[in-house]
CSV table of N, CA and C in Angstrom, one decimal:
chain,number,residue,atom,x,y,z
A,828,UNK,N,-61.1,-37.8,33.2
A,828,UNK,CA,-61.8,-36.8,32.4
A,828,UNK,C,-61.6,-37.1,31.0
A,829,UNK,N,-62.6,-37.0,30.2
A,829,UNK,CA,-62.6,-37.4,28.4
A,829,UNK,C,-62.4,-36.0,28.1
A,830,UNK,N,-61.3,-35.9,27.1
A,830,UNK,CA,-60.9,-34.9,26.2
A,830,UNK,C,-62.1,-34.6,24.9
A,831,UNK,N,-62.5,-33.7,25.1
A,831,UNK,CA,-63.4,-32.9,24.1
A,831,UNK,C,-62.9,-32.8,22.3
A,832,UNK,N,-63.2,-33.7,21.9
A,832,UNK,CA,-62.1,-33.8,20.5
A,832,UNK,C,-62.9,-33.3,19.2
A,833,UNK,N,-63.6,-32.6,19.6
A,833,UNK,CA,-65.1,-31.6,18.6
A,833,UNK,C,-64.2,-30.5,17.7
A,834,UNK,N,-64.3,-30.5,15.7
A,834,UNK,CA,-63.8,-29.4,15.9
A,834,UNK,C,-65.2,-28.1,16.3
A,835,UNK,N,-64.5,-26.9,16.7
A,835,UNK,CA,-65.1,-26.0,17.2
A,835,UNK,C,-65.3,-24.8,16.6
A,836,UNK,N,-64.2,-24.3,15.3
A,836,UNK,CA,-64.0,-23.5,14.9
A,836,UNK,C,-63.6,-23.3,13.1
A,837,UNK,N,-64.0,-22.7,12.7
A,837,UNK,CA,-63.4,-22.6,10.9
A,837,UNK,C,-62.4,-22.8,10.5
A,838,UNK,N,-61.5,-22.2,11.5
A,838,UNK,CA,-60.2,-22.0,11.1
A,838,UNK,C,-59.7,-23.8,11.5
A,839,UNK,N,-59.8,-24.5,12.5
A,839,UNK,CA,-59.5,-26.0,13.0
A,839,UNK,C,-60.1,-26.7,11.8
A,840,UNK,N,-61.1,-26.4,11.1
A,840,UNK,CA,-62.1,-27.1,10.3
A,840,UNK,C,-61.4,-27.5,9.2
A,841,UNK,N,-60.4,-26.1,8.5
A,841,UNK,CA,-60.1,-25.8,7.2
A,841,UNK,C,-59.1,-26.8,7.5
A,842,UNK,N,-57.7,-26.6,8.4
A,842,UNK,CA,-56.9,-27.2,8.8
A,842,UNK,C,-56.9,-28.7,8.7
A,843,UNK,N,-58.2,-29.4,9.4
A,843,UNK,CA,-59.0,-30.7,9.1
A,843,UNK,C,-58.6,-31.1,8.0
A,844,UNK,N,-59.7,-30.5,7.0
A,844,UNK,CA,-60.0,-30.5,6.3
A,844,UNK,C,-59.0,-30.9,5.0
A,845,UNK,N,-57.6,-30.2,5.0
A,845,UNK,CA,-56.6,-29.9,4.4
A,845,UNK,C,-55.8,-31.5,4.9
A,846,UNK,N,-55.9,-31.7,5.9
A,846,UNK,CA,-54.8,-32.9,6.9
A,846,UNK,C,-55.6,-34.4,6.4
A,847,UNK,N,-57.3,-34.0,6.3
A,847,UNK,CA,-57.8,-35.2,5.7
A,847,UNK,C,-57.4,-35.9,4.1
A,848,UNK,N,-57.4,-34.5,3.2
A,848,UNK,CA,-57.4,-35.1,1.9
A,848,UNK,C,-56.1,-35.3,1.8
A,849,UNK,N,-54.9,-35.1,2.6
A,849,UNK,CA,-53.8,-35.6,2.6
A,849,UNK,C,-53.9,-37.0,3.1
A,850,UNK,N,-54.3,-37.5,4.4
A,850,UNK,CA,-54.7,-38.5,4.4
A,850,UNK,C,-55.0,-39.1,3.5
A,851,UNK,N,-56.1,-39.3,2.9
A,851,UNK,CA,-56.8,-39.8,2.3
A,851,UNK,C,-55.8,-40.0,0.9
A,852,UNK,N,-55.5,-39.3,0.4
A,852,UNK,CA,-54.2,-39.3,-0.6
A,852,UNK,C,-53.2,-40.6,-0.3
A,853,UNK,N,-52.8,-40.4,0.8
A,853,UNK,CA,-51.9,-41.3,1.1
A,853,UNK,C,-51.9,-43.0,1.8
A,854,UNK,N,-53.4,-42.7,2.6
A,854,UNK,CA,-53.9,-43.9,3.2
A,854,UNK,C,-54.8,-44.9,2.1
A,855,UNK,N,-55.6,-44.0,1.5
A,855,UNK,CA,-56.4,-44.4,0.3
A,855,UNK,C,-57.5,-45.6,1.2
A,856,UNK,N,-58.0,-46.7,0.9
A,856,UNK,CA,-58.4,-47.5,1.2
A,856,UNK,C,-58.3,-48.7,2.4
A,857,UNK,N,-56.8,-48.5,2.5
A,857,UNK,CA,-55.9,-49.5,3.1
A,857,UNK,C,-56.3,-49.5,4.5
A,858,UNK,N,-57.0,-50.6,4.8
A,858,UNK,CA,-57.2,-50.3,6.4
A,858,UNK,C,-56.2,-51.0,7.5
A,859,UNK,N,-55.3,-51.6,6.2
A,859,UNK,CA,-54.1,-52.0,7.1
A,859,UNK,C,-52.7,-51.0,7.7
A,860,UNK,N,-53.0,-49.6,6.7
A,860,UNK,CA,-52.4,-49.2,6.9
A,860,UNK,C,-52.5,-48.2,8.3
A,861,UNK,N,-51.1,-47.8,8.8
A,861,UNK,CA,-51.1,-46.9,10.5
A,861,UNK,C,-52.0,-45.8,10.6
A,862,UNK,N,-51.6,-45.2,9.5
A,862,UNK,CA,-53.1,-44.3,9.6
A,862,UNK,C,-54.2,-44.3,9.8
A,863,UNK,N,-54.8,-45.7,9.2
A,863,UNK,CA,-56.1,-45.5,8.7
A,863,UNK,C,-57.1,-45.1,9.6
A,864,UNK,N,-57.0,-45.6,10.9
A,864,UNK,CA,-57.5,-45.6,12.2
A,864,UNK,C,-57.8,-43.7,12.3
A,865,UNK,N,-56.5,-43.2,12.1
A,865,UNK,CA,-56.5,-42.0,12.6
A,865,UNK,C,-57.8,-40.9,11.5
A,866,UNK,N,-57.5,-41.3,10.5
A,866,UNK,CA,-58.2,-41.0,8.6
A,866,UNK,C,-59.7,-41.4,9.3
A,867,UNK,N,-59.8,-42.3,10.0
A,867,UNK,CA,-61.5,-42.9,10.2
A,867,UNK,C,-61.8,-41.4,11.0
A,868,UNK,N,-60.9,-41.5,12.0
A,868,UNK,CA,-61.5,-40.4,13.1
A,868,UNK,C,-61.4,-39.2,13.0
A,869,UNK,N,-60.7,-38.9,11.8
A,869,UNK,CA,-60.6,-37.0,11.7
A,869,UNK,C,-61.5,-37.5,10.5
A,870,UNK,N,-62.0,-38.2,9.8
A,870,UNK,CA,-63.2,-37.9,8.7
A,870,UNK,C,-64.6,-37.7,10.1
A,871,UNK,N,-64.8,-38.3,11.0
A,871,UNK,CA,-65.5,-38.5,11.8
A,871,UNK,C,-65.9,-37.0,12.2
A,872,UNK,N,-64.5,-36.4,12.4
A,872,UNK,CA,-64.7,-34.9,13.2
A,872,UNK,C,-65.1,-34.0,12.3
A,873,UNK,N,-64.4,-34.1,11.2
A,873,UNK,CA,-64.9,-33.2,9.9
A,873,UNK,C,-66.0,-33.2,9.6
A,874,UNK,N,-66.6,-34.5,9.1
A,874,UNK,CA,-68.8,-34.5,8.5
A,874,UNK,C,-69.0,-34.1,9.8
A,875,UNK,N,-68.6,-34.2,11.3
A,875,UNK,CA,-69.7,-33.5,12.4
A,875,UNK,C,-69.7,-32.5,12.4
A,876,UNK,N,-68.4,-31.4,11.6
A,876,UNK,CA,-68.3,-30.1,12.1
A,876,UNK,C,-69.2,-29.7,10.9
A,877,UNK,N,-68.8,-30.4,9.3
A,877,UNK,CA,-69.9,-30.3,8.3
A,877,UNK,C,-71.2,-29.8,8.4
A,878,UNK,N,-71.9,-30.7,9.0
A,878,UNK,CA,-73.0,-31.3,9.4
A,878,UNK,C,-73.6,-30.0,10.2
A,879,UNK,N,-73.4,-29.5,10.9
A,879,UNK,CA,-73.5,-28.8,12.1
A,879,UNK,C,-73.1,-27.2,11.7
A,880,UNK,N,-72.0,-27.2,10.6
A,880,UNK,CA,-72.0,-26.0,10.4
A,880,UNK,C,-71.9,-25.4,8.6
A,881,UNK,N,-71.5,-26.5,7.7
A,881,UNK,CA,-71.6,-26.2,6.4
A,881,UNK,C,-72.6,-26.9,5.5
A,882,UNK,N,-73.5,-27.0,6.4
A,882,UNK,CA,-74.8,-27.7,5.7
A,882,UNK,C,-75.3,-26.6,4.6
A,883,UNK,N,-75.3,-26.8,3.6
A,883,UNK,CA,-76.0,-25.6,2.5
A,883,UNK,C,-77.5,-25.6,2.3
A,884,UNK,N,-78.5,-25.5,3.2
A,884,UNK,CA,-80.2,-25.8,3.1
A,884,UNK,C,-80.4,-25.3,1.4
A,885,UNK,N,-81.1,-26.6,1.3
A,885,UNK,CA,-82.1,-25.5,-0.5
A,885,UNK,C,-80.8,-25.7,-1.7
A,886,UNK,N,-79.9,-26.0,-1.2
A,886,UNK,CA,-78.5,-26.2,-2.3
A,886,UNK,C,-78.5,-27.5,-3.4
A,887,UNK,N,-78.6,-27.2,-4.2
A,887,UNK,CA,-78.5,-28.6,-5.5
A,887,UNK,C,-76.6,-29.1,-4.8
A,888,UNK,N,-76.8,-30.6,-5.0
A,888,UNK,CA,-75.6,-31.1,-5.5
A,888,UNK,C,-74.8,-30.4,-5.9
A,889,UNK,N,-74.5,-29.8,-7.1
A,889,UNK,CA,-73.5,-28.8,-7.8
A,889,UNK,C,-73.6,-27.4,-7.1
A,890,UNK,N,-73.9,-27.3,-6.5
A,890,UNK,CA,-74.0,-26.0,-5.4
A,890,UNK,C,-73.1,-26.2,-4.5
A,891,UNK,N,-73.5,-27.1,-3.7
A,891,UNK,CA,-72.7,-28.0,-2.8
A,891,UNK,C,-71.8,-28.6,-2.7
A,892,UNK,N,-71.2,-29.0,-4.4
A,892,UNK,CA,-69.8,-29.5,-4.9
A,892,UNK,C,-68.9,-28.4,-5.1
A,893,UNK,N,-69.8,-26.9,-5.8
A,893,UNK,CA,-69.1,-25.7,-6.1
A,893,UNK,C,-68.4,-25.0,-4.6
A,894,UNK,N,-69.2,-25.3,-3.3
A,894,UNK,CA,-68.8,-24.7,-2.3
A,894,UNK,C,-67.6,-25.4,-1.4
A,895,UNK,N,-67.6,-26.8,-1.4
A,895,UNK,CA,-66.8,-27.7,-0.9
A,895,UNK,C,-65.6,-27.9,-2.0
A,896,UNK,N,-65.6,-27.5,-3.5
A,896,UNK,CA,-64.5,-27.2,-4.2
A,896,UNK,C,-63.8,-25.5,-3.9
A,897,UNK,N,-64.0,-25.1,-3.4
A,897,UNK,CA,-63.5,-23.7,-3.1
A,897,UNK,C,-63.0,-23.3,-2.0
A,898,UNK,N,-63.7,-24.1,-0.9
A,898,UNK,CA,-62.9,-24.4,0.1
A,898,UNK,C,-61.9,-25.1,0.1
A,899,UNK,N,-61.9,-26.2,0.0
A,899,UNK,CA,-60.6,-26.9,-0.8
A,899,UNK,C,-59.5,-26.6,-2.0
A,900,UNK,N,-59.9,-25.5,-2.7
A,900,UNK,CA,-58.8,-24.9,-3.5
A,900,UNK,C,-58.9,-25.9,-5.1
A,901,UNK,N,-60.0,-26.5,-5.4
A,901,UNK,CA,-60.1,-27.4,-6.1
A,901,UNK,C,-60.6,-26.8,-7.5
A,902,UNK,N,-60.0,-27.2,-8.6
A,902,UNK,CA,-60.6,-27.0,-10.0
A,902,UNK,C,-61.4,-28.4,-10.9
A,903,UNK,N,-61.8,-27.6,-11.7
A,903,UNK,CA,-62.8,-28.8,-12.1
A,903,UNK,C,-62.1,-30.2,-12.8
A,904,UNK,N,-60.8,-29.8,-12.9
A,904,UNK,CA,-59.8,-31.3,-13.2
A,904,UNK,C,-59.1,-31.7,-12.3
A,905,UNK,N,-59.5,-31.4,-11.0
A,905,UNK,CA,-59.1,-32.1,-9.9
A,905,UNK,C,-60.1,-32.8,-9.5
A,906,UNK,N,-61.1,-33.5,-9.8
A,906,UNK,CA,-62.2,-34.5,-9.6
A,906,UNK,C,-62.5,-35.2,-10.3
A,907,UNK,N,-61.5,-36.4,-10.8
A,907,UNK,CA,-61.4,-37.1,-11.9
A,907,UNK,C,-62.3,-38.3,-11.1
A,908,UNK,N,-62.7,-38.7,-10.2
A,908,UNK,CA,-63.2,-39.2,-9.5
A,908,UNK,C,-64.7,-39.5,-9.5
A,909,UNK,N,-65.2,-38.2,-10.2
A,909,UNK,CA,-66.5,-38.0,-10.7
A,909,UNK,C,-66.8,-37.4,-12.2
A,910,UNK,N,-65.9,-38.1,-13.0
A,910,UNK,CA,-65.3,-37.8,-14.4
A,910,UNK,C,-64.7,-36.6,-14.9
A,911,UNK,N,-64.6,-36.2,-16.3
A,911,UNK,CA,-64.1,-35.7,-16.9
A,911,UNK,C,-64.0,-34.0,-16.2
A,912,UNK,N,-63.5,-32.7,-16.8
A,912,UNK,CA,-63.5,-32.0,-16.6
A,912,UNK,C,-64.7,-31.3,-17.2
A,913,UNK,N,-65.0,-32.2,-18.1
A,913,UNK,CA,-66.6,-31.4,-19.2
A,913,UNK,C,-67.6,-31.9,-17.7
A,914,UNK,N,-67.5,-33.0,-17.2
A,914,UNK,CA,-68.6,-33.6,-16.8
A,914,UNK,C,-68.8,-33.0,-15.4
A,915,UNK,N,-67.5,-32.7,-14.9
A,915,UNK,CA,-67.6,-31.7,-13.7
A,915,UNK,C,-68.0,-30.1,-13.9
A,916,UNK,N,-68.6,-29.6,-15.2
A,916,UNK,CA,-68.3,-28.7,-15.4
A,916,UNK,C,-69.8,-28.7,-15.4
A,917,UNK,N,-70.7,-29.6,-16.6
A,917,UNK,CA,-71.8,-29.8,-16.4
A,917,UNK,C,-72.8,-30.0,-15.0
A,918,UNK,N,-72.3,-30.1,-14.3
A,918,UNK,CA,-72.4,-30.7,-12.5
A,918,UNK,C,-72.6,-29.4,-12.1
A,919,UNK,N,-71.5,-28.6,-12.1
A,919,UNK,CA,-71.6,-27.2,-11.8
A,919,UNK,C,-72.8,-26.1,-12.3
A,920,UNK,N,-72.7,-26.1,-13.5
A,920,UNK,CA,-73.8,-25.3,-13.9
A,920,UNK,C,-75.3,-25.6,-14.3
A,921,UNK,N,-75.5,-27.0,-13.5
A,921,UNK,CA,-76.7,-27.6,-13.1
A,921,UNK,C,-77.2,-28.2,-14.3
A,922,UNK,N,-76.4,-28.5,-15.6
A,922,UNK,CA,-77.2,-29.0,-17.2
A,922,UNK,C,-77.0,-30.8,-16.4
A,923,UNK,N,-76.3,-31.3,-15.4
A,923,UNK,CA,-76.3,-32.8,-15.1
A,923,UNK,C,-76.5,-32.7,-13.5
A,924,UNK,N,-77.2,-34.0,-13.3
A,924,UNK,CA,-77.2,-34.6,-11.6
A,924,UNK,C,-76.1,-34.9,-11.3
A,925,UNK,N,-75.5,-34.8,-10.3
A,925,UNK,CA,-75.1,-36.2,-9.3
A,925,UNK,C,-75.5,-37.3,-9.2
A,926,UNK,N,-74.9,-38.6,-10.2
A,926,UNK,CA,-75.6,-39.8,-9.5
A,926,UNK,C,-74.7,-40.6,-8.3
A,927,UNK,N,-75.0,-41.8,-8.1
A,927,UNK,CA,-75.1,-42.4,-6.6
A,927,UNK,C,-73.4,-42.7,-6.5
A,928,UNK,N,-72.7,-43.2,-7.4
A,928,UNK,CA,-71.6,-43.0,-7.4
A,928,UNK,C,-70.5,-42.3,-7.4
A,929,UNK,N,-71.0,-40.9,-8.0
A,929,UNK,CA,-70.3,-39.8,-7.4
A,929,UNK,C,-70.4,-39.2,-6.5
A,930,UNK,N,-71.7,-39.2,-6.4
A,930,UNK,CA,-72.1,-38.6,-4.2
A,930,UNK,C,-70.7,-39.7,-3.4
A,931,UNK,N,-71.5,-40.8,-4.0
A,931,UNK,CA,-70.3,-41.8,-2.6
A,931,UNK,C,-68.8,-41.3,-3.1
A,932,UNK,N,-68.4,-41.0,-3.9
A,932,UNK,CA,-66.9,-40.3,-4.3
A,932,UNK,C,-66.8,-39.6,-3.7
A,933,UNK,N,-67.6,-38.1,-4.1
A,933,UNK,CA,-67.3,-37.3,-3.3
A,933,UNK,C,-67.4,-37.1,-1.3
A,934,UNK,N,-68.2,-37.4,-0.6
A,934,UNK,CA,-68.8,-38.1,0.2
A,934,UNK,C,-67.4,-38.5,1.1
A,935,UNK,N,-66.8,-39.6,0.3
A,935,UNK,CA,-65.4,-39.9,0.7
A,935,UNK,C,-64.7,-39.3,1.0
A,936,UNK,N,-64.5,-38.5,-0.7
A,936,UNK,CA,-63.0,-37.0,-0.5
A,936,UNK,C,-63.4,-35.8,0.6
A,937,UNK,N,-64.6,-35.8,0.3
A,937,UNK,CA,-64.6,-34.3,1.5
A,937,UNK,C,-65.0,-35.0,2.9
A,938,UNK,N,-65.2,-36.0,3.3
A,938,UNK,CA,-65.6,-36.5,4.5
A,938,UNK,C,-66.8,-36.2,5.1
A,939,UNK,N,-67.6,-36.2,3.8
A,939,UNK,CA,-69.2,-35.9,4.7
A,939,UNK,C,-69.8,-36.6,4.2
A,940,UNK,N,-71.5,-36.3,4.6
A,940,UNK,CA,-72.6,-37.4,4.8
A,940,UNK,C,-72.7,-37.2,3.1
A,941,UNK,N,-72.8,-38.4,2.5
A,941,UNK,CA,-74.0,-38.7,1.4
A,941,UNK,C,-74.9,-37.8,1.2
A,942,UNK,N,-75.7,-37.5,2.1
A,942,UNK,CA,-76.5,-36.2,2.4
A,942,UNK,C,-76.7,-35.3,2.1
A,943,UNK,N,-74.9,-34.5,2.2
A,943,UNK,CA,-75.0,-33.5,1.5
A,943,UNK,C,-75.5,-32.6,0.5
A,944,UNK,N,-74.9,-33.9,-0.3
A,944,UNK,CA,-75.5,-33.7,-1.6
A,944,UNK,C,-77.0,-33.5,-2.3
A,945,UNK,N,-77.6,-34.0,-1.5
A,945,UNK,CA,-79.3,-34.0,-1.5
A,945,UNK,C,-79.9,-32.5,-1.1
């Protein structure tokens, strides 16, 4: 019998969610490292639960950064990843895009589709 390994619920999601960016903090890139294997498959579970249940239809990029930053507990100088704090700020209040580099940044950090952001 295969074990059902879906998250199912918001509360499992957040939890996820919280366990991944630790991951990812600590695994980073390294696919040699023991985790990494594990970091592939809880990103796997997270964009499916994403995908399925925090899709934002009709949402700009900065809509969509503003709602996956708040779930996450994140301020706008915690995403140095997609520059400055001015430039995350501009993102937010829709005066700049998202280009292709920061989708794939973000994308990474929160474990969802490229997509999203579109």
């Amino acid at each position: 019998m295969r074990a059902d390994l879906s998250i199912k619920i918001e509360q499992d999601y957040k939890r996820a969610a919280v366990l991944l960016d630790q991951l990812l903090d600590t695994v980073g890139e390294n696919q040699r490292h023991p985790l990494f294997g594990f970091l592939e498959v809880l990103g796997t579970l997270v964009e499916s639960y994403e995908s399925d249940h925090v899709k934002i239809k009709g949402a700009t990029g900065g809509e969509v950064l503003a709602f996956l930053m708040e779930e996450h507990g994140l301020t706008q100088s915690d995403l140095p990843e997609i520059g400055s704090q001015g430039v995350v700020s501009e993102i937010l209040h829709g005066r700049r895009e998202l280009n292709t580099r920061q989708i794939k940044a973000l994308s990474k950090r929160f474990g969802v589709s490229p997509a999203t952001f579109f």
